[in-house]
Amino acid sequence: MRLLVIGGVAAGLSAAARARRIDPSLEIVVLEKGADISYGACGLPYYLEGRVRRAEELIVHTPEYFRKERNIAVRTGARVVSISHPRREVTLDGGERVHYDRLVIATGARPRTKDFEGATLPPHVFTLHTLEDAERLKAYLCDKQPKQAVVVGAGYIGLEAADALRRNGLAVTVVEQGPHVLGRGDAELTKAVRERLERFRVELQLNTRISAVERRELVILATGLRPNVEIAVEGGVEVGRTGAIRVDEHMETNLPGVFAAGDCAEAPHLVTGRPAYIPLGTTANKMGRVAGANAAGRRERFGGVVGTAILNIFGMGVAFSGLSVEHARREGFSPVSARIAAPSRPGYFGGKPITVELVADAATRRLLGGSVWGEDGVEGRINVIATALHNRMRVEDLEQLDLAYAPPFATVWDPVLIAAQQLSKMV
Ligand code: FAD
């Protein structure tokens, strides 16, 4: 029996590795159109910045490793151009046909490139999506020594790219067509990010579209992602309302024996109860694991997401999970929110101000989301909020949590608990 996997990064290789652990007798073949496999795209901004010195440091495993250690055949430069499910085969660029018994589609996503959609980007315009993108961008910085850069899009990749370029000495402007950063519709979060950027002399232009691209020295397009679903759709796989591949809780598509995982697929959102498209590495790995297990004969479930993300902007952690007030309204809730600022640790232990915002549904008192930002202790707090969201906790449950305290780590009233107390007065 042959398991075929299309895509050799987070979701595809998680699926292949998990299937191998479950069934040592399975033949497993991974087809990857690019030259690189198994790399941490999340590290690309740090390679651009220079903190990660060599691109190879981002590569976790090679095809050779998979062949020798896992008995998994990984073929690079193998682009799948079509899927024929009735024949249980895919066709590669070049005409070769490869049979499958089970298929995992892990084709990821590609950057939206605005006005350049479908065309080759001019030599000074880049995206930051693959290892190859990052290497080309690094080479451009080295050869052309640009002094200025425009980053289009104030999502997390745009902000991380801005940080990396500024640390390379470039004058950076971030141009965002919407009124807020990070797609949260949150004015206070936008203000905090703007202040941080300005402190490090990065300009943020909101409600602005980039103009005169040809006269810029360097442009990075970070305007969101489009799931790679074309070959799947042509092969009869259905997409959901988000445009990504629709899967059930076992990561199986509408075609029996065909699974999908990672940035090409939707995930159930545990707060809204509806499928969402939130392409992140952490989710891709988990989905891939479940798809691989089930392709190998198990019946495992993917639990869903709450949309937790974190990024670093010039030393300030910014994190969020669940819905913002604006998202909650759009989803039909009646949101109330409370925002507090408190020290991350006692002053005598170097505590720094941390802001916590919590959002709850007025009708049910259920927690809907939260965001946290500051220079210290952001990850721990957002993970508490994410856990609360996974468990559908209400504000009074959150308020009662027995969180850890000792002066080197936290304050006796943790900022999350203070925010929950404030919110409790309002719902
Ligand atoms: P991909 O990594 O996109 O892999 C899909 C693979 O499929 C690609 O290699 C592609 O070449 C191949 N493929 C596509 N079509 C075909 C075909 N027809 N035939 C053969 N092969 C094909 N996530 C986080 O959780 N935290 C972070 O901090 C974070 N930071 C990020 C920073 C950057 C700059 C970027 C770009 C991403 C970041 N992510 C982060 C997101 C994370 O990297 C992705 O969610 C993750 O890589 C998705 O994995 P995937 O396997 O689904 O897709």
Coordinates of N, CA, C and O and ligand atoms in Angstrom, one line a residue, residues 5-14 30-46 75 77-82 91-92 105-111 127-131 133 156-158 160-161 225 228-229 231 261-265 278-285 287 308-311, ligand 1:
V5 N 2.4 11.8 -0.6 CA 2.2 13.1 0.1 C 2.6 14.1 -0.9 O 3.7 14.0 -1.4
I6 N 1.8 15.1 -1.1 CA 2.2 16.3 -2.0 C 2.6 17.4 -1.1 O 1.7 18.0 -0.4
G7 N 3.9 17.8 -1.1 CA 4.3 18.9 -0.3 C 5.3 18.4 0.8 O 4.9 17.5 1.6
G8 N 6.5 19.0 0.8 CA 7.5 18.5 1.7 C 8.0 19.4 2.8 O 9.2 19.5 3.1
V9 N 7.0 20.2 3.4 CA 7.4 21.0 4.5 C 6.7 20.6 5.8 O 6.6 19.4 6.0
A10 N 6.1 21.5 6.5 CA 5.6 21.2 7.8 C 4.5 20.1 7.8 O 4.6 19.0 8.4
A11 N 3.4 20.3 7.1 CA 2.3 19.4 7.1 C 2.6 18.1 6.5 O 2.3 17.0 7.0
G12 N 3.2 18.2 5.3 CA 3.5 17.0 4.5 C 4.4 16.0 5.2 O 4.2 14.8 5.3
L13 N 5.5 16.6 5.8 CA 6.5 15.7 6.4 C 6.0 15.2 7.8 O 6.3 14.1 8.2
S14 N 5.2 16.0 8.5 CA 4.6 15.5 9.7 C 3.7 14.3 9.4 O 3.7 13.3 10.1
V30 N 7.0 11.2 -0.8 CA 6.7 12.6 -0.7 C 7.2 13.3 -1.9 O 8.3 13.1 -2.4
L31 N 6.3 14.1 -2.6 CA 6.6 14.8 -3.8 C 6.7 16.3 -3.5 O 5.7 16.8 -3.0
E32 N 7.8 16.9 -3.7 CA 8.0 18.3 -3.4 C 8.5 19.0 -4.7 O 9.5 18.6 -5.2
K33 N 7.8 20.0 -5.1 CA 8.2 20.7 -6.3 C 9.5 21.5 -6.2 O 10.2 21.7 -7.1
G34 N 9.7 22.0 -5.0 CA 10.9 22.9 -4.8 C 12.1 22.1 -4.6 O 12.2 20.9 -4.6
A35 N 13.2 22.8 -4.3 CA 14.5 22.2 -4.0 C 14.7 21.9 -2.5 O 15.5 21.0 -2.2
D36 N 14.0 22.6 -1.7 CA 14.2 22.5 -0.2 C 13.0 21.8 0.4 O 11.9 21.9 0.0
I37 N 13.3 21.0 1.4 CA 12.2 20.4 2.2 C 12.5 20.6 3.7 O 13.6 21.1 4.1
S38 N 11.5 20.4 4.5 CA 11.7 20.3 6.0 C 12.5 21.5 6.5 O 13.4 21.4 7.2
Y39 N 12.0 22.7 6.2 CA 12.7 23.9 6.8 C 11.7 24.7 7.6 O 10.5 24.6 7.4
G40 N 12.3 25.5 8.5 CA 11.4 26.3 9.4 C 11.2 27.7 8.7 O 12.0 28.6 8.9
A41 N 10.1 27.8 8.0 CA 9.8 29.1 7.4 C 9.7 30.2 8.4 O 9.9 31.4 8.2
C42 N 9.3 29.8 9.6 CA 9.1 30.8 10.7 C 10.4 31.5 11.1 O 10.4 32.5 11.7
G43 N 11.5 30.8 10.7 CA 12.8 31.4 11.0 C 13.3 32.4 9.9 O 14.4 33.0 10.1
L44 N 12.6 32.5 8.8 CA 13.1 33.3 7.7 C 13.4 34.7 8.1 O 14.4 35.3 7.7
P45 N 12.5 35.4 8.9 CA 12.8 36.8 9.2 C 14.1 36.9 10.0 O 14.8 37.9 9.9
Y46 N 14.4 35.9 10.7 CA 15.7 35.9 11.5 C 16.9 35.6 10.7 O 18.0 36.1 11.0
R75 N 11.1 13.1 -2.9 CA 11.6 13.5 -4.2 C 11.4 15.0 -4.4 O 10.3 15.5 -4.3
G77 N 12.0 18.6 -6.6 CA 11.8 19.0 -8.1 C 10.7 18.2 -8.7 O 10.7 18.0 -9.9
A78 N 9.8 17.7 -7.9 CA 8.7 16.8 -8.4 C 7.4 17.6 -8.2 O 6.7 17.5 -7.2
R79 N 6.9 18.3 -9.3 CA 5.7 19.1 -9.2 C 4.5 18.3 -9.7 O 4.5 17.8 -10.8
V80 N 3.5 18.2 -8.8 CA 2.3 17.5 -9.2 C 1.4 18.5 -10.0 O 1.2 19.6 -9.6
V81 N 1.0 18.1 -11.2 CA 0.2 19.0 -12.0 C -1.3 18.5 -12.1 O -2.1 19.3 -12.4
S82 N -1.5 17.3 -11.7 CA -2.9 16.9 -11.7 C -3.1 15.6 -10.8 O -2.2 14.9 -10.6
T91 N -0.2 13.1 -11.7 CA 0.7 13.3 -12.8 C 1.7 14.4 -12.5 O 1.3 15.4 -11.9
L92 N 3.0 14.1 -12.8 CA 4.0 15.1 -12.5 C 4.2 16.0 -13.8 O 4.0 15.5 -14.9
I105 N -2.7 15.8 0.8 CA -2.4 17.0 0.0 C -1.9 18.0 1.1 O -2.6 18.4 2.0
A106 N -0.7 18.5 0.9 CA -0.1 19.4 1.9 C 0.7 20.5 1.1 O 1.9 20.7 1.3
T107 N 0.0 21.1 0.2 CA 0.6 22.0 -0.8 C 0.8 23.4 -0.3 O 1.3 24.3 -1.1
G108 N 0.4 23.7 0.9 CA 0.6 25.0 1.5 C -0.1 26.1 0.9 O -1.2 25.9 0.3
A109 N 0.5 27.3 0.9 CA -0.1 28.5 0.3 C 0.9 29.3 -0.4 O 2.1 28.9 -0.4
R110 N 0.5 30.3 -1.1 CA 1.4 31.2 -1.7 C 1.1 32.6 -1.4 O -0.1 32.9 -1.2
P111 N 2.0 33.5 -1.4 CA 1.7 34.9 -1.1 C 0.8 35.6 -2.1 O 1.0 35.3 -3.3
T127 N 8.7 38.6 -2.1 CA 7.9 38.1 -1.1 C 8.8 37.3 -0.1 O 9.9 37.0 -0.5
L128 N 8.3 37.0 1.1 CA 9.1 36.3 2.1 C 8.3 35.1 2.5 O 7.6 35.1 3.4
H129 N 8.4 34.0 1.6 CA 7.6 32.9 1.9 C 8.4 31.6 1.9 O 8.1 30.7 2.7
T130 N 9.4 31.5 1.1 CA 10.2 30.3 1.0 C 11.7 30.6 1.3 O 12.1 31.7 1.3
L131 N 12.4 29.5 1.5 CA 13.8 29.7 1.8 C 14.5 30.4 0.6 O 15.4 31.2 0.7
D133 N 13.1 32.5 -1.5 CA 12.8 33.9 -1.4 C 13.8 34.6 -0.5 O 14.3 35.7 -0.8
Y156 N 1.6 39.8 10.4 CA 2.8 39.5 11.1 C 4.1 39.3 10.3 O 5.2 39.7 10.7
I157 N 3.9 38.8 9.0 CA 5.1 38.7 8.2 C 5.7 40.0 7.8 O 6.9 40.3 7.8
G158 N 4.8 41.0 7.5 CA 5.2 42.3 7.1 C 6.0 43.0 8.3 O 7.0 43.6 8.1
E160 N 7.4 41.5 10.9 CA 8.7 40.8 11.1 C 9.7 41.2 10.1 O 10.9 41.4 10.4
A161 N 9.3 41.3 8.8 CA 10.2 41.7 7.8 C 10.7 43.2 8.0 O 11.9 43.5 7.8
L225 N -2.0 35.4 2.2 CA -1.8 34.2 1.6 C -3.0 33.7 0.8 O -4.1 34.0 1.2
N228 N -3.0 26.9 -1.8 CA -2.7 26.2 -3.1 C -3.7 25.1 -3.2 O -3.4 24.0 -2.7
V229 N -4.8 25.4 -3.9 CA -5.9 24.3 -3.9 C -6.2 23.9 -5.4 O -7.0 23.0 -5.6
I231 N -4.8 22.2 -8.0 CA -4.7 20.8 -8.4 C -5.7 19.9 -7.7 O -6.3 19.0 -8.2
A261 N -3.9 18.9 4.7 CA -3.4 19.4 6.0 C -2.6 20.6 5.7 O -2.0 20.7 4.7
G262 N -2.5 21.5 6.7 CA -1.6 22.7 6.7 C -2.2 23.8 6.0 O -3.5 24.0 6.0
D263 N -1.4 24.7 5.4 CA -1.8 26.0 4.9 C -2.8 25.9 3.7 O -3.3 26.9 3.2
C264 N -3.0 24.7 3.1 CA -3.9 24.5 2.0 C -5.3 24.2 2.6 O -6.3 24.1 1.8
A265 N -5.5 24.0 3.9 CA -6.7 23.4 4.4 C -7.4 24.4 5.4 O -6.7 25.2 6.1
I278 N -6.6 30.0 9.0 CA -5.6 30.7 9.8 C -4.3 29.9 9.6 O -3.9 29.0 10.4
P279 N -3.6 30.2 8.5 CA -2.4 29.4 8.1 C -1.2 29.6 9.0 O -0.6 30.7 9.0
L280 N -0.9 28.7 9.9 CA 0.3 28.8 10.8 C 1.0 27.5 10.9 O 0.4 26.4 10.8
G281 N 2.3 27.6 11.2 CA 3.1 26.4 11.3 C 2.7 25.4 12.4 O 2.7 24.2 12.2
T282 N 2.3 26.0 13.5 CA 1.9 25.1 14.6 C 0.7 24.3 14.2 O 0.6 23.1 14.5
T283 N -0.3 24.9 13.5 CA -1.4 24.1 13.1 C -1.1 23.1 12.0 O -1.6 22.0 12.0
A284 N -0.2 23.5 11.0 CA 0.2 22.7 9.9 C 0.8 21.4 10.5 O 0.5 20.3 10.0
N285 N 1.6 21.5 11.5 CA 2.2 20.3 12.1 C 1.2 19.4 12.7 O 1.2 18.1 12.5
M287 N -2.1 19.3 12.1 CA -3.0 18.7 11.1 C -2.3 17.6 10.4 O -2.9 16.6 10.1
T308 N -4.3 31.3 17.8 CA -3.3 31.9 18.6 C -2.0 32.2 17.8 O -1.5 31.4 17.1
A309 N -1.5 33.4 18.0 CA -0.3 33.8 17.3 C 0.5 34.8 18.1 O 0.0 35.5 19.0
I310 N 1.8 34.8 17.9 CA 2.7 35.7 18.6 C 3.8 36.2 17.7 O 4.2 35.4 16.8
L311 N 4.2 37.4 17.9 CA 5.4 37.9 17.1 C 6.1 38.9 18.0 O 5.6 39.4 19.0
Ligands
FAD1 P1 4.3 25.0 3.2 O1 5.3 25.2 4.2 O2 3.9 26.1 2.3 O3 4.8 23.7 2.3 C1 4.0 23.3 1.2 C2 5.0 22.7 0.2 O4 4.2 22.1 -0.9 C3 5.9 23.7 -0.4 O5 7.3 23.4 -0.2 C4 5.5 23.7 -1.9 O6 6.7 23.8 -2.8 C5 4.9 22.3 -2.0 N1 4.0 22.2 -3.2 C6 3.0 23.0 -3.5 N2 2.3 22.6 -4.6 C7 3.0 21.5 -5.0 C8 2.8 20.7 -6.1 N3 1.8 20.9 -7.0 N4 3.6 19.6 -6.3 C9 4.6 19.4 -5.4 N5 4.8 20.2 -4.3 C10 4.0 21.2 -4.1 N6 3.8 30.0 11.7 C11 3.8 30.0 13.0 O7 3.1 29.2 13.6 N7 4.6 30.8 13.8 C12 5.5 31.6 13.2 O8 6.3 32.4 13.9 C13 5.5 31.7 11.8 N8 6.4 32.6 11.1 C14 6.4 32.6 9.8 C15 7.3 33.5 9.1 C16 7.3 33.5 7.7 C17 8.2 34.5 7.1 C18 6.5 32.6 7.0 C19 6.6 32.6 5.5 C20 5.7 31.7 7.6 C21 5.6 31.7 9.0 N9 4.7 30.8 9.7 C22 4.7 30.8 11.0 C23 3.8 30.0 8.9 C24 4.4 28.6 8.7 O9 5.6 28.6 8.1 C25 3.4 27.9 7.7 O10 2.1 27.8 8.3 C26 3.9 26.4 7.4 O11 5.1 26.4 6.7 C27 2.8 25.7 6.6 O12 3.3 24.4 6.3 P2 2.7 23.6 5.1 O13 3.4 22.3 5.1 O14 1.2 23.6 5.2 O15 3.0 24.5 3.8

